[in-house]
CSV table of C-alpha atoms in Angstrom, one decimal:
chain,number,residue,atom,x,y,z
A,1,MET,CA,-6.6,41.9,-100.8
A,2,GLY,CA,-9.9,41.2,-98.7
A,3,ALA,CA,-10.6,38.6,-96.6
A,4,ASP,CA,-12.3,37.0,-99.5
A,5,GLY,CA,-9.0,36.9,-101.9
A,6,HIS,CA,-10.2,39.7,-104.1
A,7,GLY,CA,-9.2,43.4,-104.2
A,8,GLU,CA,-5.5,42.5,-104.6
A,9,PHE,CA,-3.1,45.9,-105.1
A,10,GLU,CA,0.1,46.8,-104.6
A,11,VAL,CA,1.2,48.9,-101.6
A,12,ARG,CA,5.1,49.5,-102.6
A,13,ARG,CA,7.2,46.9,-104.2
A,14,ASP,CA,10.7,47.3,-102.3
A,15,ALA,CA,8.5,48.0,-98.8
A,16,TRP,CA,9.2,45.3,-96.0
A,17,HIS,CA,7.1,44.1,-92.9
A,18,ILE,CA,3.8,46.1,-93.1
A,19,VAL,CA,1.6,46.1,-90.7
A,20,PHE,CA,-1.8,47.6,-89.9
A,21,SER,CA,-1.8,50.2,-87.7
A,22,PRO,CA,-4.1,48.8,-84.5
A,23,ASN,CA,-7.1,51.9,-84.7
A,24,ASP,CA,-6.8,53.0,-88.4
A,25,ASN,CA,-7.9,50.2,-90.9
A,26,ASP,CA,-6.5,52.4,-94.0
A,27,LEU,CA,-3.4,53.4,-92.1
A,28,VAL,CA,-0.3,50.7,-92.7
A,29,ALA,CA,3.5,51.1,-91.6
A,30,TYR,CA,6.5,49.5,-93.8
A,31,GLY,CA,10.1,49.7,-94.1
A,32,VAL,CA,11.9,51.2,-97.0
A,33,ARG,CA,15.3,52.5,-97.8
A,34,GLU,CA,15.3,55.6,-99.0
A,35,ASN,CA,17.4,59.1,-99.5
A,36,GLY,CA,20.9,57.1,-98.4
A,37,GLY,CA,19.4,55.9,-95.1
A,38,ALA,CA,16.7,53.7,-93.6
A,39,ASN,CA,13.1,54.6,-92.8
A,40,ILE,CA,9.3,54.0,-91.9
A,41,VAL,CA,6.7,54.9,-93.9
A,42,LEU,CA,2.9,55.6,-92.8
A,43,HIS,CA,0.8,54.9,-95.8
A,44,ASN,CA,-3.2,55.3,-96.5
A,45,ILE,CA,-4.3,52.6,-98.6
A,46,THR,CA,-7.5,54.5,-99.5
A,47,SER,CA,-5.9,58.0,-100.0
A,48,GLU,CA,-2.5,56.8,-101.1
A,49,GLU,CA,-1.0,59.4,-99.3
A,50,SER,CA,2.5,58.5,-97.3
A,51,ARG,CA,5.2,60.1,-95.2
A,52,SER,CA,8.1,58.9,-93.3
A,53,ILE,CA,7.8,59.3,-89.7
A,54,LEU,CA,12.1,59.8,-89.2
A,55,PRO,CA,13.8,63.0,-90.3
A,56,ARG,CA,16.1,62.5,-92.6
A,57,ASN,CA,18.9,63.7,-90.2
A,58,ILE,CA,18.2,60.6,-88.3
A,59,ALA,CA,17.2,58.2,-91.2
A,60,THR,CA,20.4,58.5,-92.8
A,61,LYS,CA,22.5,57.3,-89.8
A,62,PHE,CA,20.7,54.0,-90.4
A,63,SER,CA,21.5,51.1,-92.8
A,64,GLN,CA,18.7,49.1,-92.2
A,65,ILE,CA,15.5,49.3,-89.9
A,66,TYR,CA,14.7,45.7,-88.9
A,67,TYR,CA,11.7,43.4,-89.8
A,68,ASN,CA,10.4,43.4,-86.1
A,69,PHE,CA,9.2,47.1,-85.5
A,70,GLN,CA,5.6,47.0,-83.7
A,71,TRP,CA,3.3,50.0,-83.2
A,72,SER,CA,2.0,50.6,-79.9
A,73,TRP,CA,-1.5,50.2,-78.8
A,74,ASP,CA,-2.6,53.6,-79.0
A,75,GLY,CA,-1.4,53.8,-82.5
A,76,GLU,CA,0.8,57.1,-81.4
A,77,TYR,CA,4.3,54.9,-81.5
A,78,ILE,CA,6.6,52.3,-83.4
A,79,ALA,CA,9.1,50.7,-81.6
A,80,PHE,CA,12.3,49.6,-83.7
A,81,LYS,CA,15.4,48.0,-83.9
A,82,ALA,CA,17.8,49.8,-86.7
A,83,ARG,CA,21.6,49.1,-87.4
A,84,PRO,CA,23.5,52.4,-87.6
A,85,LYS,CA,25.9,52.6,-90.3
A,86,GLU,CA,28.3,53.0,-87.4
A,87,GLY,CA,28.3,51.3,-84.3
A,88,ARG,CA,26.0,48.6,-82.4
A,89,MET,CA,22.5,48.3,-83.5
A,90,VAL,CA,20.0,50.5,-81.2
A,91,LEU,CA,16.4,49.9,-79.8
A,92,ALA,CA,14.4,53.4,-80.8
A,93,VAL,CA,10.7,54.7,-80.3
A,94,ALA,CA,9.5,57.1,-82.8
A,95,GLY,CA,6.3,59.2,-82.9
A,96,THR,CA,3.6,58.2,-85.8
A,97,ASN,CA,1.5,61.7,-85.2
A,98,LYS,CA,3.5,64.8,-87.4
A,99,ASP,CA,1.7,67.2,-84.8
A,100,LYS,CA,3.4,66.0,-81.8
A,101,PRO,CA,6.9,64.7,-83.2
A,102,PHE,CA,8.9,62.0,-80.8
A,103,TYR,CA,12.2,60.3,-80.9
A,104,GLN,CA,13.9,58.3,-78.5
A,105,GLU,CA,17.1,56.0,-78.6
A,106,LEU,CA,17.0,53.1,-75.8
A,107,GLY,CA,20.4,52.4,-76.5
A,108,PRO,CA,22.5,49.2,-78.3
A,109,LEU,CA,21.3,45.9,-78.0
A,110,ASP,CA,22.3,42.4,-79.4
A,111,GLY,CA,20.4,40.2,-82.4
A,112,PRO,CA,17.3,41.5,-83.8
A,113,LYS,CA,14.3,39.7,-81.6
A,114,ARG,CA,11.0,40.4,-80.8
A,115,ILE,CA,9.6,44.0,-79.7
A,116,CYS,CA,6.0,45.0,-78.2
A,117,PHE,CA,4.6,47.3,-76.2
A,118,ARG,CA,2.4,46.8,-72.8
A,119,PRO,CA,-0.8,48.1,-73.5
A,120,GLU,CA,-1.9,50.4,-70.6
A,121,SER,CA,1.5,51.8,-70.2
A,122,ASN,CA,3.3,52.1,-73.5
A,123,ALA,CA,6.7,50.3,-71.7
A,124,VAL,CA,8.6,48.6,-74.5
A,125,TYR,CA,9.3,45.1,-73.5
A,126,VAL,CA,12.6,43.3,-75.3
A,127,SER,CA,14.7,40.4,-75.3
A,128,ARG,CA,18.2,41.4,-74.3
A,129,ARG,CA,21.8,39.8,-72.5
A,130,MET,CA,22.7,42.3,-69.6
A,131,GLY,CA,25.6,41.7,-67.1
A,132,SER,CA,25.9,38.0,-66.1
A,133,ASP,CA,23.1,37.0,-68.1
A,134,ARG,CA,23.9,33.7,-70.0
A,135,SER,CA,20.8,33.9,-72.1
A,136,ARG,CA,18.5,37.0,-73.3
A,137,ARG,CA,15.6,37.5,-70.8
A,138,VAL,CA,12.7,40.0,-71.0
A,139,TYR,CA,13.4,43.6,-70.0
A,140,LEU,CA,11.0,46.5,-69.8
A,141,VAL,CA,12.3,50.2,-70.6
A,142,ASP,CA,10.0,53.2,-70.3
A,143,PRO,CA,10.8,55.4,-73.5
A,144,PHE,CA,9.4,58.6,-72.0
A,145,ALA,CA,11.1,58.7,-69.0
A,146,ASP,CA,13.6,61.5,-68.3
A,147,PHE,CA,16.8,59.6,-68.7
A,148,GLU,CA,19.9,61.8,-67.2
A,149,SER,CA,22.1,59.3,-68.8
A,150,ASP,CA,21.4,55.8,-70.2
A,151,PRO,CA,18.2,54.1,-70.5
A,152,GLU,CA,16.8,51.9,-67.2
A,153,TYR,CA,15.9,48.4,-68.1
A,154,GLN,CA,14.2,46.6,-65.4
A,155,LEU,CA,14.1,42.8,-65.6
A,156,MET,CA,10.7,41.6,-65.9
A,157,PRO,CA,9.9,39.4,-62.8
A,158,GLU,CA,9.2,35.6,-62.6
A,159,GLN,CA,10.1,34.3,-66.0
A,160,PRO,CA,12.1,31.0,-66.6
A,161,VAL,CA,15.7,32.0,-65.7
A,162,ALA,CA,17.5,28.7,-67.4
A,163,LEU,CA,15.8,29.2,-70.7
A,164,ASP,CA,16.2,32.0,-73.4
A,165,ASN,CA,13.4,34.4,-73.2
A,166,GLN,CA,11.4,36.7,-75.8
A,167,PRO,CA,8.4,38.4,-75.5
A,168,CYS,CA,5.8,37.7,-78.0
A,169,ASP,CA,2.7,39.8,-77.3
A,170,TRP,CA,0.3,41.3,-74.4
A,171,SER,CA,-3.6,40.5,-74.3
A,172,PRO,CA,-5.4,43.6,-74.6
A,173,ASP,CA,-6.0,44.1,-70.9
A,174,GLY,CA,-2.1,44.1,-70.0
A,175,LYS,CA,-2.8,41.3,-67.6
A,176,ARG,CA,-1.0,38.3,-69.9
A,177,LEU,CA,2.0,38.2,-71.8
A,178,LEU,CA,3.3,35.5,-74.3
A,179,MET,CA,6.4,34.5,-74.4
A,180,VAL,CA,8.8,31.9,-76.1
A,181,SER,CA,11.2,30.0,-74.2
A,182,ARG,CA,14.2,28.1,-75.0
A,183,ALA,CA,16.8,25.8,-74.1
A,184,ILE,CA,19.9,27.3,-73.9
A,185,GLU,CA,22.7,26.0,-76.6
A,186,GLU,CA,26.2,25.1,-74.8
A,187,PRO,CA,28.9,26.2,-76.9
A,188,LYS,CA,30.6,23.3,-78.6
A,189,SER,CA,34.4,22.8,-77.5
A,190,THR,CA,36.6,21.7,-80.1
A,191,PRO,CA,39.9,19.8,-79.6
A,192,ARG,CA,43.0,22.1,-79.9
A,193,VAL,CA,46.6,20.9,-80.5
A,194,ARG,CA,49.7,22.9,-81.0
A,195,ASP,CA,51.5,22.0,-84.4
A,196,ASP,CA,55.3,21.3,-85.1
A,197,PHE,CA,55.6,25.2,-85.4
A,198,GLY,CA,54.0,26.1,-82.3
A,199,VAL,CA,50.8,27.3,-84.0
A,200,GLU,CA,47.5,26.1,-82.4
A,201,ARG,CA,45.2,24.4,-84.6
A,202,GLU,CA,42.1,22.1,-84.0
A,203,ARG,CA,42.8,18.8,-83.4
A,204,PRO,CA,41.6,16.7,-86.6
A,205,VAL,CA,38.6,13.9,-85.1
A,206,LEU,CA,39.0,10.6,-86.4
A,207,ILE,CA,35.7,8.1,-87.0
A,208,LEU,CA,37.0,4.8,-87.0
A,209,ASP,CA,34.4,1.8,-88.3
């Protein structure tokens, strides 16, 4: 649909998280389930040509690609989180140029938080817990590094340490990062007691007027 509210048309009914390429006004990407797996499709809204960016042997490993995948600033890559049919959720980067195929998994992650690329380096910034972290903090990883084993995540310096942090977006010059920070929710402790049979149960809490 145009900015004036006219020219509406349907791209694909079962798609989710449809986003424009940063450097092509005719090209969009969206998530789909197809051929027994999950994939990201590139679709030209003028020519109506479409193609999937993940080869079938990779796409069929995934039951879900989450709503928060993001283009790199040069339009050459898409970073996404996916849930495999077996194992933990993973972060991965796939190439969008069919003449330069690229795919790199960047290890398992927890919940599907925001992902973003830094403009000048294409490093991926993501919110995650590592080691003794009590909350999610912002880490960066270079998807193009030569990994001998596991990808190397680096903690972004000078971020709030007592809050749950996640990246939102970089300024186009790569000098400023928008970030959302929230207070850490303390776990609620429920009183427990053993019953007459030795089974531990939650202690009932009575409120008296």
